[in-house]
PDB file of C-alpha atoms in Angstrom:
ATOM      1  CA  UNK H   6     -22.539  -4.175  -5.360  1.00  0.00           C
ATOM      2  CA  UNK H   7     -21.677  -0.878  -6.997  1.00  0.00           C
ATOM      3  CA  UNK H   8     -18.844  -0.684  -9.479  1.00  0.00           C
ATOM      4  CA  UNK H   9     -15.656   1.085  -8.381  1.00  0.00           C
ATOM      5  CA  UNK H  10     -15.691   4.772  -9.140  1.00  0.00           C
ATOM      6  CA  UNK H  11     -13.567   6.101 -11.999  1.00  0.00           C
ATOM      7  CA  UNK H  12     -10.672   8.394 -11.185  1.00  0.00           C
ATOM      8  CA  UNK H  13      -9.470  11.317 -13.231  1.00  0.00           C
ATOM      9  CA  UNK H  14      -5.855  11.709 -14.232  1.00  0.00           C
ATOM     10  CA  UNK H  15      -3.557  12.981 -11.522  1.00  0.00           C
ATOM     11  CA  UNK H  16      -3.091  16.726 -11.449  1.00  0.00           C
ATOM     12  CA  UNK H  17       0.322  18.367 -11.650  1.00  0.00           C
ATOM     13  CA  UNK H  18       0.337  18.903  -7.845  1.00  0.00           C
ATOM     14  CA  UNK H  19       0.108  15.124  -7.324  1.00  0.00           C
ATOM     15  CA  UNK H  20       2.597  14.189 -10.044  1.00  0.00           C
ATOM     16  CA  UNK H  21       5.146  13.185  -7.417  1.00  0.00           C
ATOM     17  CA  UNK H  22       2.618  11.550  -5.080  1.00  0.00           C
ATOM     18  CA  UNK H  23       2.634   7.789  -4.525  1.00  0.00           C
ATOM     19  CA  UNK H  24      -0.102   6.328  -6.734  1.00  0.00           C
ATOM     20  CA  UNK H  25      -2.302   3.682  -5.111  1.00  0.00           C
ATOM     21  CA  UNK H  26      -4.898   1.187  -6.317  1.00  0.00           C
ATOM     22  CA  UNK H  27      -7.380   0.112  -3.617  1.00  0.00           C
ATOM     23  CA  UNK H  28      -8.781  -3.400  -4.080  1.00  0.00           C
ATOM     24  CA  UNK H  29     -11.685  -4.748  -2.016  1.00  0.00           C
ATOM     25  CA  UNK H  30     -15.034  -6.298  -2.905  1.00  0.00           C
ATOM     26  CA  UNK H  31     -16.804  -4.233  -0.232  1.00  0.00           C
ATOM     27  CA  UNK H  32     -17.688  -0.802  -1.601  1.00  0.00           C
ATOM     28  CA  UNK H  33     -17.751   0.964   1.767  1.00  0.00           C
ATOM     29  CA  UNK H  34     -14.384  -0.525   2.701  1.00  0.00           C
ATOM     30  CA  UNK H  35     -12.864   0.630  -0.594  1.00  0.00           C
ATOM     31  CA  UNK H  36     -14.250   4.123  -0.165  1.00  0.00           C
ATOM     32  CA  UNK H  37     -13.082   4.326   3.438  1.00  0.00           C
ATOM     33  CA  UNK H  38      -9.572   3.179   2.569  1.00  0.00           C
ATOM     34  CA  UNK H  39      -9.382   5.599  -0.357  1.00  0.00           C
ATOM     35  CA  UNK H  40     -10.438   8.538   1.813  1.00  0.00           C
ATOM     36  CA  UNK H  41      -8.040   7.506   4.573  1.00  0.00           C
ATOM     37  CA  UNK H  42      -5.089   7.240   2.172  1.00  0.00           C
ATOM     38  CA  UNK H  43      -5.757  10.573   0.493  1.00  0.00           C
ATOM     39  CA  UNK H  44      -5.718  12.390   3.831  1.00  0.00           C
ATOM     40  CA  UNK H  45      -2.007  12.993   3.171  1.00  0.00           C
ATOM     41  CA  UNK H  46      -0.831  15.049   0.191  1.00  0.00           C
ATOM     42  CA  UNK H  47       1.927  12.628  -0.816  1.00  0.00           C
ATOM     43  CA  UNK H  48      -0.542   9.759  -1.400  1.00  0.00           C
ATOM     44  CA  UNK H  49      -2.899   9.606  -4.400  1.00  0.00           C
ATOM     45  CA  UNK H  50      -5.555   6.934  -4.990  1.00  0.00           C
ATOM     46  CA  UNK H  51      -5.720   6.532  -8.768  1.00  0.00           C
ATOM     47  CA  UNK H  52      -8.311   3.771  -8.894  1.00  0.00           C
ATOM     48  CA  UNK H  53     -10.322   1.043  -7.209  1.00  0.00           C
ATOM     49  CA  UNK H  54     -11.136  -2.575  -8.022  1.00  0.00           C
ATOM     50  CA  UNK H  55     -13.722  -4.991  -6.631  1.00  0.00           C
ATOM     51  CA  UNK H  56     -12.203  -8.324  -7.714  1.00  0.00           C
ATOM     52  CA  UNK H  57      -8.883  -9.982  -8.480  1.00  0.00           C
ATOM     53  CA  UNK H  58      -9.534  -9.889 -12.231  1.00  0.00           C
ATOM     54  CA  UNK H  59     -10.357  -6.204 -12.123  1.00  0.00           C
ATOM     55  CA  UNK H  60      -7.255  -5.526 -10.038  1.00  0.00           C
ATOM     56  CA  UNK H  61      -5.058  -7.146 -12.698  1.00  0.00           C
ATOM     57  CA  UNK H  62      -6.699  -5.079 -15.428  1.00  0.00           C
ATOM     58  CA  UNK H  63      -6.518  -1.826 -13.482  1.00  0.00           C
ATOM     59  CA  UNK H  64      -2.835  -2.304 -12.664  1.00  0.00           C
ATOM     60  CA  UNK H  65      -2.151  -2.854 -16.371  1.00  0.00           C
ATOM     61  CA  UNK H  66      -4.010   0.375 -17.193  1.00  0.00           C
ATOM     62  CA  UNK H  67      -2.876   2.610 -14.325  1.00  0.00           C
ATOM     63  CA  UNK H  68       0.569   1.232 -13.344  1.00  0.00           C
ATOM     64  CA  UNK H  69       0.171   2.278  -9.679  1.00  0.00           C
ATOM     65  CA  UNK H  70       3.141   2.368  -7.340  1.00  0.00           C
ATOM     66  CA  UNK H  71       1.328   0.431  -4.612  1.00  0.00           C
ATOM     67  CA  UNK H  72      -1.736  -1.835  -4.458  1.00  0.00           C
ATOM     68  CA  UNK H  73      -3.669  -2.316  -1.226  1.00  0.00           C
ATOM     69  CA  UNK H  74      -5.016  -5.830  -1.898  1.00  0.00           C
ATOM     70  CA  UNK H  75      -7.833  -7.587  -0.065  1.00  0.00           C
ATOM     71  CA  UNK H  76      -7.505 -11.383   0.024  1.00  0.00           C
ATOM     72  CA  UNK H  77     -10.948 -12.933  -0.137  1.00  0.00           C
ATOM     73  CA  UNK H  78     -12.860 -11.611  -3.137  1.00  0.00           C
ATOM     74  CA  UNK H  79     -14.967 -13.020  -5.977  1.00  0.00           C
ATOM     75  CA  UNK H  80     -13.188 -14.659  -8.889  1.00  0.00           C
ATOM     76  CA  UNK H  81      -9.471 -15.369  -8.720  1.00  0.00           C
ATOM     77  CA  UNK H  82      -9.133 -13.552  -5.398  1.00  0.00           C
ATOM     78  CA  UNK H  83      -6.329 -11.446  -4.010  1.00  0.00           C
ATOM     79  CA  UNK H  84      -3.623 -14.127  -3.832  1.00  0.00           C
ATOM     80  CA  UNK H  85      -3.742 -15.110  -7.497  1.00  0.00           C
ATOM     81  CA  UNK H  86      -4.124 -11.458  -8.514  1.00  0.00           C
ATOM     82  CA  UNK H  87      -0.990 -10.659  -6.512  1.00  0.00           C
ATOM     83  CA  UNK H  88       0.906 -13.458  -8.253  1.00  0.00           C
ATOM     84  CA  UNK H  89      -0.121 -12.211 -11.704  1.00  0.00           C
ATOM     85  CA  UNK H  90       0.576  -8.551 -10.948  1.00  0.00           C
ATOM     86  CA  UNK H  91       4.006  -9.030  -9.364  1.00  0.00           C
ATOM     87  CA  UNK H  92       5.102 -11.246 -12.271  1.00  0.00           C
ATOM     88  CA  UNK H  93       3.988  -8.745 -14.925  1.00  0.00           C
ATOM     89  CA  UNK H  94       4.702  -5.501 -13.039  1.00  0.00           C
ATOM     90  CA  UNK H  95       7.616  -6.040 -10.630  1.00  0.00           C
ATOM     91  CA  UNK H  96       7.837  -2.335  -9.812  1.00  0.00           C
ATOM     92  CA  UNK H  97       4.321  -2.305  -8.376  1.00  0.00           C
ATOM     93  CA  UNK H  98       4.342  -3.120  -4.685  1.00  0.00           C
ATOM     94  CA  UNK H  99       1.490  -5.149  -3.204  1.00  0.00           C
ATOM     95  CA  UNK H 100       0.349  -4.857   0.404  1.00  0.00           C
ATOM     96  CA  UNK H 101      -1.950  -7.715   1.412  1.00  0.00           C
ATOM     97  CA  UNK H 102      -4.746  -6.520   3.695  1.00  0.00           C
ATOM     98  CA  UNK H 103      -5.927  -9.303   5.968  1.00  0.00           C
ATOM     99  CA  UNK H 104      -6.754 -10.481   9.490  1.00  0.00           C
ATOM    100  CA  UNK H 105      -4.993 -12.936  11.769  1.00  0.00           C
ATOM    101  CA  UNK H 106      -7.856 -15.406  11.474  1.00  0.00           C
ATOM    102  CA  UNK H 107      -6.755 -16.047   7.876  1.00  0.00           C
ATOM    103  CA  UNK H 108      -3.001 -16.374   8.457  1.00  0.00           C
ATOM    104  CA  UNK H 109      -2.661 -18.870   5.625  1.00  0.00           C
ATOM    105  CA  UNK H 110      -3.935 -16.290   3.149  1.00  0.00           C
ATOM    106  CA  UNK H 111      -1.452 -13.692   4.393  1.00  0.00           C
ATOM    107  CA  UNK H 112       1.486 -16.057   4.057  1.00  0.00           C
ATOM    108  CA  UNK H 113       0.314 -17.221   0.622  1.00  0.00           C
ATOM    109  CA  UNK H 114       0.136 -13.571  -0.395  1.00  0.00           C
ATOM    110  CA  UNK H 115       3.756 -13.005   0.600  1.00  0.00           C
ATOM    111  CA  UNK H 116       4.788 -16.119  -1.312  1.00  0.00           C
ATOM    112  CA  UNK H 117       2.879 -14.808  -4.321  1.00  0.00           C
ATOM    113  CA  UNK H 118       5.089 -11.713  -4.361  1.00  0.00           C
ATOM    114  CA  UNK H 119       3.445  -9.208  -2.011  1.00  0.00           C
ATOM    115  CA  UNK H 120       5.885  -6.923  -0.242  1.00  0.00           C
ATOM    116  CA  UNK H 121       4.087  -7.236   3.085  1.00  0.00           C
ATOM    117  CA  UNK H 122       0.790  -7.700   4.841  1.00  0.00           C
ATOM    118  CA  UNK H 123      -1.235  -5.473   7.109  1.00  0.00           C
ATOM    119  CA  UNK H 124      -4.001  -6.231   9.537  1.00  0.00           C
ATOM    120  CA  UNK H 125      -7.346  -4.686   8.711  1.00  0.00           C
ATOM    121  CA  UNK H 126      -7.363  -3.440  12.289  1.00  0.00           C
ATOM    122  CA  UNK H 127      -4.255  -1.320  11.624  1.00  0.00           C
ATOM    123  CA  UNK H 128      -4.553   2.366  12.459  1.00  0.00           C
ATOM    124  CA  UNK H 129      -4.850   4.738   9.474  1.00  0.00           C
ATOM    125  CA  UNK H 130      -1.408   6.223  10.119  1.00  0.00           C
ATOM    126  CA  UNK H 131       0.089   2.711  10.057  1.00  0.00           C
ATOM    127  CA  UNK H 132      -1.498   1.989   6.682  1.00  0.00           C
ATOM    128  CA  UNK H 133      -0.257   5.260   5.213  1.00  0.00           C
ATOM    129  CA  UNK H 134       3.234   4.660   6.600  1.00  0.00           C
ATOM    130  CA  UNK H 135       3.211   1.131   5.167  1.00  0.00           C
ATOM    131  CA  UNK H 136       2.381   2.465   1.708  1.00  0.00           C
ATOM    132  CA  UNK H 137       5.336   4.835   1.842  1.00  0.00           C
ATOM    133  CA  UNK H 138       7.686   2.137   3.096  1.00  0.00           C
ATOM    134  CA  UNK H 139       6.566  -0.396   0.496  1.00  0.00           C
ATOM    135  CA  UNK H 140       6.979   2.185  -2.248  1.00  0.00           C
ATOM    136  CA  UNK H 141      10.552   2.766  -1.054  1.00  0.00           C
ATOM    137  CA  UNK H 142      11.248  -0.960  -1.392  1.00  0.00           C
ATOM    138  CA  UNK H 143      11.852  -1.466   2.310  1.00  0.00           C
ATOM    139  CA  UNK H 144      10.238  -3.568   5.038  1.00  0.00           C
ATOM    140  CA  UNK H 145       6.582  -2.678   5.417  1.00  0.00           C
ATOM    141  CA  UNK H 146       5.383  -4.440   8.531  1.00  0.00           C
ATOM    142  CA  UNK H 147       6.880  -4.105  11.961  1.00  0.00           C
ATOM    143  CA  UNK H 148       9.370  -7.005  12.029  1.00  0.00           C
ATOM    144  CA  UNK H 149       7.851  -8.768  15.018  1.00  0.00           C
ATOM    145  CA  UNK H 150       4.464  -8.976  13.292  1.00  0.00           C
ATOM    146  CA  UNK H 151       6.149 -10.792  10.421  1.00  0.00           C
ATOM    147  CA  UNK H 152       7.935 -12.993  12.940  1.00  0.00           C
ATOM    148  CA  UNK H 153       4.605 -13.789  14.612  1.00  0.00           C
ATOM    149  CA  UNK H 154       3.152 -14.995  11.320  1.00  0.00           C
ATOM    150  CA  UNK H 155       6.186 -17.073  10.353  1.00  0.00           C
ATOM    151  CA  UNK H 156       6.453 -18.553  13.851  1.00  0.00           C
ATOM    152  CA  UNK H 157       2.773 -19.460  13.603  1.00  0.00           C
ATOM    153  CA  UNK H 158       3.513 -21.522  10.496  1.00  0.00           C
ATOM    154  CA  UNK H 159       6.740 -23.095  11.672  1.00  0.00           C
ATOM    155  CA  UNK H 160       5.086 -24.157  14.928  1.00  0.00           C
ATOM    156  CA  UNK H 161       2.604 -26.126  12.842  1.00  0.00           C
ATOM    157  CA  UNK H 162       5.255 -27.756  10.665  1.00  0.00           C
ATOM    158  CA  UNK H 163       8.527 -28.077  12.623  1.00  0.00           C
ATOM    159  CA  UNK H 164      11.580 -28.781  10.490  1.00  0.00           C
ATOM    160  CA  UNK H 165      13.192 -32.209  10.684  1.00  0.00           C
ATOM    161  CA  UNK H 166      16.742 -32.298  12.180  1.00  0.00           C
ATOM    162  CA  UNK H 167      18.301 -32.871   8.757  1.00  0.00           C
ATOM    163  CA  UNK H 168      16.705 -29.710   7.383  1.00  0.00           C
ATOM    164  CA  UNK H 169      18.002 -27.621  10.303  1.00  0.00           C
ATOM    165  CA  UNK H 170      21.487 -29.116  10.013  1.00  0.00           C
ATOM    166  CA  UNK H 171      21.640 -28.249   6.318  1.00  0.00           C
ATOM    167  CA  UNK H 172      21.385 -24.555   7.146  1.00  0.00           C
ATOM    168  CA  UNK H 173      24.487 -24.506   9.342  1.00  0.00           C
ATOM    169  CA  UNK H 174      26.647 -26.935   7.371  1.00  0.00           C
ATOM    170  CA  UNK H 175      28.109 -26.238   3.907  1.00  0.00           C
ATOM    171  CA  UNK H 176      26.065 -27.841   1.149  1.00  0.00           C
ATOM    172  CA  UNK H 177      25.930 -27.342  -2.603  1.00  0.00           C
ATOM    173  CA  UNK H 178      22.145 -27.000  -2.311  1.00  0.00           C
ATOM    174  CA  UNK H 179      22.195 -24.452   0.504  1.00  0.00           C
ATOM    175  CA  UNK H 180      21.613 -20.926  -0.883  1.00  0.00           C
ATOM    176  CA  UNK H 181      23.130 -19.398   2.263  1.00  0.00           C
ATOM    177  CA  UNK H 182      26.550 -20.712   1.236  1.00  0.00           C
ATOM    178  CA  UNK H 183      26.779 -17.663  -1.067  1.00  0.00           C
ATOM    179  CA  UNK H 184      26.839 -15.338   1.936  1.00  0.00           C
ATOM    180  CA  UNK H 185      29.864 -14.165   3.863  1.00  0.00           C
ATOM    181  CA  UNK H 186      29.933 -15.036   7.585  1.00  0.00           C
ATOM    182  CA  UNK H 187      28.709 -11.542   8.506  1.00  0.00           C
ATOM    183  CA  UNK H 188      25.987 -11.571   5.830  1.00  0.00           C
ATOM    184  CA  UNK H 189      24.840 -14.939   7.109  1.00  0.00           C
ATOM    185  CA  UNK H 190      24.587 -13.510  10.633  1.00  0.00           C
ATOM    186  CA  UNK H 191      22.588 -10.565   9.305  1.00  0.00           C
ATOM    187  CA  UNK H 192      20.269 -12.942   7.471  1.00  0.00           C
ATOM    188  CA  UNK H 193      19.642 -14.901  10.676  1.00  0.00           C
ATOM    189  CA  UNK H 194      18.790 -11.711  12.578  1.00  0.00           C
ATOM    190  CA  UNK H 195      16.424 -10.555   9.834  1.00  0.00           C
ATOM    191  CA  UNK H 196      14.780 -13.975  10.054  1.00  0.00           C
ATOM    192  CA  UNK H 197      14.438 -13.423  13.797  1.00  0.00           C
ATOM    193  CA  UNK H 198      12.446 -10.254  13.102  1.00  0.00           C
ATOM    194  CA  UNK H 199      15.098  -7.686  14.027  1.00  0.00           C
ATOM    195  CA  UNK H 200      15.038  -4.279  12.378  1.00  0.00           C
ATOM    196  CA  UNK H 201      18.154  -2.650  10.901  1.00  0.00           C
ATOM    197  CA  UNK H 202      18.618  -0.520  14.019  1.00  0.00           C
ATOM    198  CA  UNK H 203      18.456  -3.614  16.230  1.00  0.00           C
ATOM    199  CA  UNK H 204      21.021  -5.354  14.015  1.00  0.00           C
ATOM    200  CA  UNK H 205      23.237  -2.270  14.403  1.00  0.00           C
ATOM    201  CA  UNK H 206      23.056  -2.663  18.176  1.00  0.00           C
ATOM    202  CA  UNK H 207      23.653  -6.411  18.067  1.00  0.00           C
ATOM    203  CA  UNK H 208      26.843  -6.115  16.011  1.00  0.00           C
ATOM    204  CA  UNK H 209      27.902  -2.567  17.011  1.00  0.00           C
ATOM    205  CA  UNK H 210      27.845  -1.520  13.354  1.00  0.00           C
ATOM    206  CA  UNK H 211      26.821   1.723  11.687  1.00  0.00           C
ATOM    207  CA  UNK H 212      23.422   1.968   9.950  1.00  0.00           C
ATOM    208  CA  UNK H 213      25.165   2.356   6.576  1.00  0.00           C
ATOM    209  CA  UNK H 214      27.186  -0.827   7.110  1.00  0.00           C
ATOM    210  CA  UNK H 215      24.126  -2.834   8.118  1.00  0.00           C
ATOM    211  CA  UNK H 216      22.185  -1.513   5.127  1.00  0.00           C
ATOM    212  CA  UNK H 217      25.047  -2.619   2.859  1.00  0.00           C
ATOM    213  CA  UNK H 218      25.009  -6.125   4.354  1.00  0.00           C
ATOM    214  CA  UNK H 219      21.221  -6.331   4.005  1.00  0.00           C
ATOM    215  CA  UNK H 220      21.343  -5.234   0.362  1.00  0.00           C
ATOM    216  CA  UNK H 221      24.061  -7.783  -0.405  1.00  0.00           C
ATOM    217  CA  UNK H 222      21.929 -10.513   1.154  1.00  0.00           C
ATOM    218  CA  UNK H 223      19.036  -9.443  -1.084  1.00  0.00           C
ATOM    219  CA  UNK H 224      21.228  -9.421  -4.196  1.00  0.00           C
ATOM    220  CA  UNK H 225      22.966 -12.746  -3.574  1.00  0.00           C
ATOM    221  CA  UNK H 226      19.762 -14.571  -2.668  1.00  0.00           C
ATOM    222  CA  UNK H 227      17.667 -12.819  -5.364  1.00  0.00           C
ATOM    223  CA  UNK H 228      15.134 -11.523  -2.840  1.00  0.00           C
ATOM    224  CA  UNK H 229      12.610  -8.771  -3.583  1.00  0.00           C
ATOM    225  CA  UNK H 230      12.748  -7.264  -0.118  1.00  0.00           C
ATOM    226  CA  UNK H 231      13.150  -7.919   3.602  1.00  0.00           C
ATOM    227  CA  UNK H 232       9.866  -9.775   3.951  1.00  0.00           C
ATOM    228  CA  UNK H 233      10.962 -12.300   1.348  1.00  0.00           C
ATOM    229  CA  UNK H 234      14.128 -12.899   3.348  1.00  0.00           C
ATOM    230  CA  UNK H 235      11.820 -14.008   6.160  1.00  0.00           C
ATOM    231  CA  UNK H 236       9.958 -16.268   3.737  1.00  0.00           C
ATOM    232  CA  UNK H 237      13.238 -17.882   2.652  1.00  0.00           C
ATOM    233  CA  UNK H 238      14.137 -18.394   6.297  1.00  0.00           C
ATOM    234  CA  UNK H 239      10.810 -20.134   6.791  1.00  0.00           C
ATOM    235  CA  UNK H 240      11.409 -22.383   3.796  1.00  0.00           C
ATOM    236  CA  UNK H 241      14.869 -23.302   5.056  1.00  0.00           C
ATOM    237  CA  UNK H 242      13.610 -23.592   8.626  1.00  0.00           C
ATOM    238  CA  UNK H 243      16.331 -21.210   9.759  1.00  0.00           C
ATOM    239  CA  UNK H 244      16.665 -21.025  13.560  1.00  0.00           C
ATOM    240  CA  UNK H 245      15.168 -17.687  14.642  1.00  0.00           C
ATOM    241  CA  UNK H 246      16.634 -17.106  18.074  1.00  0.00           C
TER     242      UNK H 246
END
């Protein structure tokens, strides 16, 4: 396996471009992803890595805005690398690159701090759009894809009645008690996979108002982003319909 190619420092034209580290143990896959990402002027691949350990080192050296992280690689792998990177470099966004036949890895990646996951079958324009969205700190994946993954897990491990009841009844241990009634409703709709525009329609609210509610939910529950709101909903076994 060839070592990842070195990258020169970004030129002045790409100073404002989103910097990306591509991580995959397959050289041809890395090269293909790098070429695909750099097809747009606002994206700049600053480096590559072929293992989890190398990804951690390269992020420390390059401080990229976004990492496109493969899951199954030699050494510590993509999940543990994601955990280390997000703990040490919270401003670097991680997109886990996976397939539906390894759902567990995708969910573990989100729990480790990744901002989202993408299927390796995603179209190039979807990958590039996801990088931009992750860099902006917003939801990366189409909400219903996230819902599919979470539903897949909750169908395997249904919540006991007591756990469901705890979500809708005041309890000192229920983190949702911090939310206002409207914020709680917004949280439930996010957990159901609805986008901001769909929440606007559901409540007949303006986009700015919904964005304010969403941001307050993030702040009160100490969530990194929208995807981690879905993870919390999974942990609490929030009803999603």
